[in-house]
mmCIF file with all atom_site columns, C-alpha atoms in Angstrom:
data_model
loop_
_atom_site.group_PDB
_atom_site.id
_atom_site.type_symbol
_atom_site.label_atom_id
_atom_site.label_alt_id
_atom_site.label_comp_id
_atom_site.label_asym_id
_atom_site.label_entity_id
_atom_site.label_seq_id
_atom_site.pdbx_PDB_ins_code
_atom_site.Cartn_x
_atom_site.Cartn_y
_atom_site.Cartn_z
_atom_site.occupancy
_atom_site.B_iso_or_equiv
_atom_site.pdbx_formal_charge
_atom_site.auth_seq_id
_atom_site.auth_comp_id
_atom_site.auth_asym_id
_atom_site.auth_atom_id
_atom_site.pdbx_PDB_model_num
ATOM 1   C CA . UNK A 1 1   ? -13.721 6.322   16.128 1.00 42.00 ? 1   UNK A CA 1
ATOM 2   C CA . UNK A 1 2   ? -13.240 3.327   18.369 1.00 42.00 ? 2   UNK A CA 1
ATOM 3   C CA . UNK A 1 3   ? -12.853 -0.070  16.762 1.00 49.00 ? 3   UNK A CA 1
ATOM 4   C CA . UNK A 1 4   ? -15.501 -2.638  17.585 1.00 55.00 ? 4   UNK A CA 1
ATOM 5   C CA . UNK A 1 5   ? -15.022 -6.382  17.719 1.00 57.00 ? 5   UNK A CA 1
ATOM 6   C CA . UNK A 1 6   ? -12.057 -7.701  15.783 1.00 59.00 ? 6   UNK A CA 1
ATOM 7   C CA . UNK A 1 7   ? -12.537 -5.422  12.774 1.00 59.00 ? 7   UNK A CA 1
ATOM 8   C CA . UNK A 1 8   ? -9.466  -3.266  13.494 1.00 70.00 ? 8   UNK A CA 1
ATOM 9   C CA . UNK A 1 9   ? -6.698  -2.870  16.016 1.00 80.00 ? 9   UNK A CA 1
ATOM 10  C CA . UNK A 1 10  ? -6.935  0.938   15.852 1.00 81.00 ? 10  UNK A CA 1
ATOM 11  C CA . UNK A 1 11  ? -9.263  3.405   14.201 1.00 81.00 ? 11  UNK A CA 1
ATOM 12  C CA . UNK A 1 12  ? -8.907  7.179   14.068 1.00 82.00 ? 12  UNK A CA 1
ATOM 13  C CA . UNK A 1 13  ? -11.118 10.084  13.103 1.00 82.00 ? 13  UNK A CA 1
ATOM 14  C CA . UNK A 1 14  ? -8.884  12.372  10.998 1.00 77.00 ? 14  UNK A CA 1
ATOM 15  C CA . UNK A 1 15  ? -11.370 15.240  11.400 1.00 81.00 ? 15  UNK A CA 1
ATOM 16  C CA . UNK A 1 16  ? -10.721 15.387  15.153 1.00 87.00 ? 16  UNK A CA 1
ATOM 17  C CA . UNK A 1 17  ? -7.326  13.709  15.646 1.00 87.00 ? 17  UNK A CA 1
ATOM 18  C CA . UNK A 1 18  ? -3.797  14.453  14.478 1.00 90.00 ? 18  UNK A CA 1
ATOM 19  C CA . UNK A 1 19  ? -3.350  11.401  12.277 1.00 90.00 ? 19  UNK A CA 1
ATOM 20  C CA . UNK A 1 20  ? 0.411   11.775  11.873 1.00 93.00 ? 20  UNK A CA 1
ATOM 21  C CA . UNK A 1 21  ? 0.904   12.054  15.630 1.00 94.00 ? 21  UNK A CA 1
ATOM 22  C CA . UNK A 1 22  ? -1.252  8.957   16.164 1.00 93.00 ? 22  UNK A CA 1
ATOM 23  C CA . UNK A 1 23  ? 0.746   6.955   13.584 1.00 93.00 ? 23  UNK A CA 1
ATOM 24  C CA . UNK A 1 24  ? 3.996   7.965   15.269 1.00 96.00 ? 24  UNK A CA 1
ATOM 25  C CA . UNK A 1 25  ? 2.611   6.961   18.686 1.00 94.00 ? 25  UNK A CA 1
ATOM 26  C CA . UNK A 1 26  ? 1.500   3.552   17.427 1.00 93.00 ? 26  UNK A CA 1
ATOM 27  C CA . UNK A 1 27  ? 4.703   2.915   15.456 1.00 93.00 ? 27  UNK A CA 1
ATOM 28  C CA . UNK A 1 28  ? 7.433   3.750   17.993 1.00 95.00 ? 28  UNK A CA 1
ATOM 29  C CA . UNK A 1 29  ? 8.112   7.168   16.449 1.00 96.00 ? 29  UNK A CA 1
ATOM 30  C CA . UNK A 1 30  ? 8.318   5.919   12.870 1.00 97.00 ? 30  UNK A CA 1
ATOM 31  C CA . UNK A 1 31  ? 6.185   7.004   9.936  1.00 96.00 ? 31  UNK A CA 1
ATOM 32  C CA . UNK A 1 32  ? 4.098   4.407   8.089  1.00 95.00 ? 32  UNK A CA 1
ATOM 33  C CA . UNK A 1 33  ? 5.621   2.199   5.391  1.00 95.00 ? 33  UNK A CA 1
ATOM 34  C CA . UNK A 1 34  ? 2.335   1.919   3.508  1.00 92.00 ? 34  UNK A CA 1
ATOM 35  C CA . UNK A 1 35  ? -0.997  3.711   3.602  1.00 90.00 ? 35  UNK A CA 1
ATOM 36  C CA . UNK A 1 36  ? -4.362  2.796   2.102  1.00 87.00 ? 36  UNK A CA 1
ATOM 37  C CA . UNK A 1 37  ? -6.585  5.638   0.913  1.00 89.00 ? 37  UNK A CA 1
ATOM 38  C CA . UNK A 1 38  ? -10.188 4.451   1.015  1.00 85.00 ? 38  UNK A CA 1
ATOM 39  C CA . UNK A 1 39  ? -12.184 7.661   1.552  1.00 86.00 ? 39  UNK A CA 1
ATOM 40  C CA . UNK A 1 40  ? -12.162 9.794   -1.620 1.00 90.00 ? 40  UNK A CA 1
ATOM 41  C CA . UNK A 1 41  ? -11.577 12.805  0.647  1.00 90.00 ? 41  UNK A CA 1
ATOM 42  C CA . UNK A 1 42  ? -8.760  15.199  -0.293 1.00 92.00 ? 42  UNK A CA 1
ATOM 43  C CA . UNK A 1 43  ? -8.015  16.255  3.299  1.00 89.00 ? 43  UNK A CA 1
ATOM 44  C CA . UNK A 1 44  ? -7.586  12.614  4.330  1.00 88.00 ? 44  UNK A CA 1
ATOM 45  C CA . UNK A 1 45  ? -5.362  11.907  1.304  1.00 93.00 ? 45  UNK A CA 1
ATOM 46  C CA . UNK A 1 46  ? -3.142  14.844  2.313  1.00 94.00 ? 46  UNK A CA 1
ATOM 47  C CA . UNK A 1 47  ? -2.906  13.563  5.898  1.00 93.00 ? 47  UNK A CA 1
ATOM 48  C CA . UNK A 1 48  ? -2.101  10.061  4.700  1.00 93.00 ? 48  UNK A CA 1
ATOM 49  C CA . UNK A 1 49  ? 0.754   11.307  2.480  1.00 96.00 ? 49  UNK A CA 1
ATOM 50  C CA . UNK A 1 50  ? 2.078   13.212  5.504  1.00 96.00 ? 50  UNK A CA 1
ATOM 51  C CA . UNK A 1 51  ? 2.044   9.969   7.559  1.00 95.00 ? 51  UNK A CA 1
ATOM 52  C CA . UNK A 1 52  ? 4.170   7.988   5.093  1.00 97.00 ? 52  UNK A CA 1
ATOM 53  C CA . UNK A 1 53  ? 7.915   7.537   5.501  1.00 97.00 ? 53  UNK A CA 1
ATOM 54  C CA . UNK A 1 54  ? 10.385  8.480   2.782  1.00 97.00 ? 54  UNK A CA 1
ATOM 55  C CA . UNK A 1 55  ? 10.098  5.933   -0.045 1.00 97.00 ? 55  UNK A CA 1
ATOM 56  C CA . UNK A 1 56  ? 6.814   4.673   1.420  1.00 96.00 ? 56  UNK A CA 1
ATOM 57  C CA . UNK A 1 57  ? 3.879   3.431   -0.624 1.00 95.00 ? 57  UNK A CA 1
ATOM 58  C CA . UNK A 1 58  ? 0.442   4.958   -1.036 1.00 94.00 ? 58  UNK A CA 1
ATOM 59  C CA . UNK A 1 59  ? -2.300  2.612   -2.244 1.00 89.00 ? 59  UNK A CA 1
ATOM 60  C CA . UNK A 1 60  ? -5.427  4.355   -3.529 1.00 91.00 ? 60  UNK A CA 1
ATOM 61  C CA . UNK A 1 61  ? -8.427  2.010   -3.421 1.00 86.00 ? 61  UNK A CA 1
ATOM 62  C CA . UNK A 1 62  ? -11.337 4.429   -3.297 1.00 86.00 ? 62  UNK A CA 1
ATOM 63  C CA . UNK A 1 63  ? -13.385 5.359   -6.342 1.00 85.00 ? 63  UNK A CA 1
ATOM 64  C CA . UNK A 1 64  ? -13.125 9.137   -6.659 1.00 88.00 ? 64  UNK A CA 1
ATOM 65  C CA . UNK A 1 65  ? -16.091 10.800  -8.344 1.00 90.00 ? 65  UNK A CA 1
ATOM 66  C CA . UNK A 1 66  ? -13.971 13.831  -9.187 1.00 92.00 ? 66  UNK A CA 1
ATOM 67  C CA . UNK A 1 67  ? -10.329 14.562  -9.924 1.00 91.00 ? 67  UNK A CA 1
ATOM 68  C CA . UNK A 1 68  ? -8.179  14.116  -6.817 1.00 89.00 ? 68  UNK A CA 1
ATOM 69  C CA . UNK A 1 69  ? -5.814  16.898  -5.793 1.00 90.00 ? 69  UNK A CA 1
ATOM 70  C CA . UNK A 1 70  ? -2.737  16.294  -3.661 1.00 90.00 ? 70  UNK A CA 1
ATOM 71  C CA . UNK A 1 71  ? 0.659   17.765  -2.836 1.00 92.00 ? 71  UNK A CA 1
ATOM 72  C CA . UNK A 1 72  ? 2.923   16.613  -5.673 1.00 94.00 ? 72  UNK A CA 1
ATOM 73  C CA . UNK A 1 73  ? 5.885   18.324  -3.980 1.00 96.00 ? 73  UNK A CA 1
ATOM 74  C CA . UNK A 1 74  ? 5.461   16.053  -0.926 1.00 95.00 ? 74  UNK A CA 1
ATOM 75  C CA . UNK A 1 75  ? 5.202   13.035  -3.223 1.00 95.00 ? 75  UNK A CA 1
ATOM 76  C CA . UNK A 1 76  ? 8.469   13.906  -4.981 1.00 96.00 ? 76  UNK A CA 1
ATOM 77  C CA . UNK A 1 77  ? 10.436  14.996  -1.915 1.00 97.00 ? 77  UNK A CA 1
ATOM 78  C CA . UNK A 1 78  ? 9.511   11.818  -0.022 1.00 97.00 ? 78  UNK A CA 1
ATOM 79  C CA . UNK A 1 79  ? 10.060  9.677   -3.148 1.00 97.00 ? 79  UNK A CA 1
ATOM 80  C CA . UNK A 1 80  ? 6.727   7.939   -2.571 1.00 97.00 ? 80  UNK A CA 1
ATOM 81  C CA . UNK A 1 81  ? 5.325   5.177   -4.746 1.00 96.00 ? 81  UNK A CA 1
ATOM 82  C CA . UNK A 1 82  ? 1.631   5.304   -5.633 1.00 94.00 ? 82  UNK A CA 1
ATOM 83  C CA . UNK A 1 83  ? -0.425  2.263   -6.565 1.00 91.00 ? 83  UNK A CA 1
ATOM 84  C CA . UNK A 1 84  ? -4.040  2.077   -7.517 1.00 88.00 ? 84  UNK A CA 1
ATOM 85  C CA . UNK A 1 85  ? -6.202  -0.919  -7.085 1.00 82.00 ? 85  UNK A CA 1
ATOM 86  C CA . UNK A 1 86  ? -9.624  -2.221  -6.360 1.00 79.00 ? 86  UNK A CA 1
ATOM 87  C CA . UNK A 1 87  ? -9.389  -4.825  -3.647 1.00 70.00 ? 87  UNK A CA 1
ATOM 88  C CA . UNK A 1 88  ? -12.792 -6.395  -4.225 1.00 72.00 ? 88  UNK A CA 1
ATOM 89  C CA . UNK A 1 89  ? -11.613 -9.729  -5.655 1.00 74.00 ? 89  UNK A CA 1
ATOM 90  C CA . UNK A 1 90  ? -9.038  -10.234 -2.915 1.00 75.00 ? 90  UNK A CA 1
ATOM 91  C CA . UNK A 1 91  ? -11.533 -9.177  -0.240 1.00 77.00 ? 91  UNK A CA 1
ATOM 92  C CA . UNK A 1 92  ? -14.204 -11.558 -1.530 1.00 81.00 ? 92  UNK A CA 1
ATOM 93  C CA . UNK A 1 93  ? -11.685 -14.409 -1.454 1.00 84.00 ? 93  UNK A CA 1
ATOM 94  C CA . UNK A 1 94  ? -10.756 -13.625 2.171  1.00 82.00 ? 94  UNK A CA 1
ATOM 95  C CA . UNK A 1 95  ? -14.451 -13.667 3.153  1.00 85.00 ? 95  UNK A CA 1
ATOM 96  C CA . UNK A 1 96  ? -15.089 -16.939 1.294  1.00 90.00 ? 96  UNK A CA 1
ATOM 97  C CA . UNK A 1 97  ? -12.108 -18.537 3.056  1.00 91.00 ? 97  UNK A CA 1
ATOM 98  C CA . UNK A 1 98  ? -13.475 -17.423 6.430  1.00 88.00 ? 98  UNK A CA 1
ATOM 99  C CA . UNK A 1 99  ? -10.486 -15.166 7.106  1.00 86.00 ? 99  UNK A CA 1
ATOM 100 C CA . UNK A 1 100 ? -12.638 -12.046 7.443  1.00 81.00 ? 100 UNK A CA 1
ATOM 101 C CA . UNK A 1 101 ? -15.814 -11.927 9.514  1.00 83.00 ? 101 UNK A CA 1
ATOM 102 C CA . UNK A 1 102 ? -18.224 -9.362  8.095  1.00 82.00 ? 102 UNK A CA 1
ATOM 103 C CA . UNK A 1 103 ? -20.594 -9.413  11.087 1.00 83.00 ? 103 UNK A CA 1
ATOM 104 C CA . UNK A 1 104 ? -18.905 -6.449  12.828 1.00 81.00 ? 104 UNK A CA 1
ATOM 105 C CA . UNK A 1 105 ? -19.477 -4.346  9.695  1.00 77.00 ? 105 UNK A CA 1
ATOM 106 C CA . UNK A 1 106 ? -23.195 -5.086  9.262  1.00 80.00 ? 106 UNK A CA 1
ATOM 107 C CA . UNK A 1 107 ? -25.256 -2.393  10.942 1.00 80.00 ? 107 UNK A CA 1
ATOM 108 C CA . UNK A 1 108 ? -28.636 -3.392  9.505  1.00 77.00 ? 108 UNK A CA 1
ATOM 109 C CA . UNK A 1 109 ? -30.390 -5.233  6.717  1.00 74.00 ? 109 UNK A CA 1
ATOM 110 C CA . UNK A 1 110 ? -32.701 -4.034  3.970  1.00 74.00 ? 110 UNK A CA 1
ATOM 111 C CA . UNK A 1 111 ? -35.560 -6.073  2.599  1.00 69.00 ? 111 UNK A CA 1
ATOM 112 C CA . UNK A 1 112 ? -35.057 -7.044  -1.013 1.00 71.00 ? 112 UNK A CA 1
ATOM 113 C CA . UNK A 1 113 ? -37.596 -6.003  -3.596 1.00 61.00 ? 113 UNK A CA 1
ATOM 114 C CA . UNK A 1 114 ? -38.082 -9.662  -4.558 1.00 60.00 ? 114 UNK A CA 1
ATOM 115 C CA . UNK A 1 115 ? -38.995 -10.626 -0.976 1.00 66.00 ? 115 UNK A CA 1
ATOM 116 C CA . UNK A 1 116 ? -41.383 -7.729  -0.784 1.00 61.00 ? 116 UNK A CA 1
ATOM 117 C CA . UNK A 1 117 ? -42.983 -8.695  -4.143 1.00 62.00 ? 117 UNK A CA 1
ATOM 118 C CA . UNK A 1 118 ? -43.515 -12.270 -2.917 1.00 65.00 ? 118 UNK A CA 1
ATOM 119 C CA . UNK A 1 119 ? -45.324 -10.889 0.100  1.00 64.00 ? 119 UNK A CA 1
ATOM 120 C CA . UNK A 1 120 ? -42.926 -12.422 2.593  1.00 61.00 ? 120 UNK A CA 1
ATOM 121 C CA . UNK A 1 121 ? -42.013 -8.930  3.801  1.00 57.00 ? 121 UNK A CA 1
ATOM 122 C CA . UNK A 1 122 ? -44.669 -6.278  4.462  1.00 57.00 ? 122 UNK A CA 1
#
């Protein structure tokens, strides 16, 4: 996946790319200090854990609809820290302060039911 606009410096498709290799390339041969899991996909979670350095931090922000499975052995051997959090409040504040431009993320708009009921939208 190629980034568009100023939304990201780099974006990768973990289904077609070696994520760990890409992280090492972008980070002068070093593993990542911190990783954000935002997909609710076990295979991506496993790849992300693999990309973290020893004593790195994994932040899980996605809302899993089922129990997540991951390699506990890797977690223990790398002495990783795991944090959970929902970044909505912080994200909303960044948007309100004009620090994040949402335009690159908007791919279309849906008519609201209220607009349709008023007859302003066919």
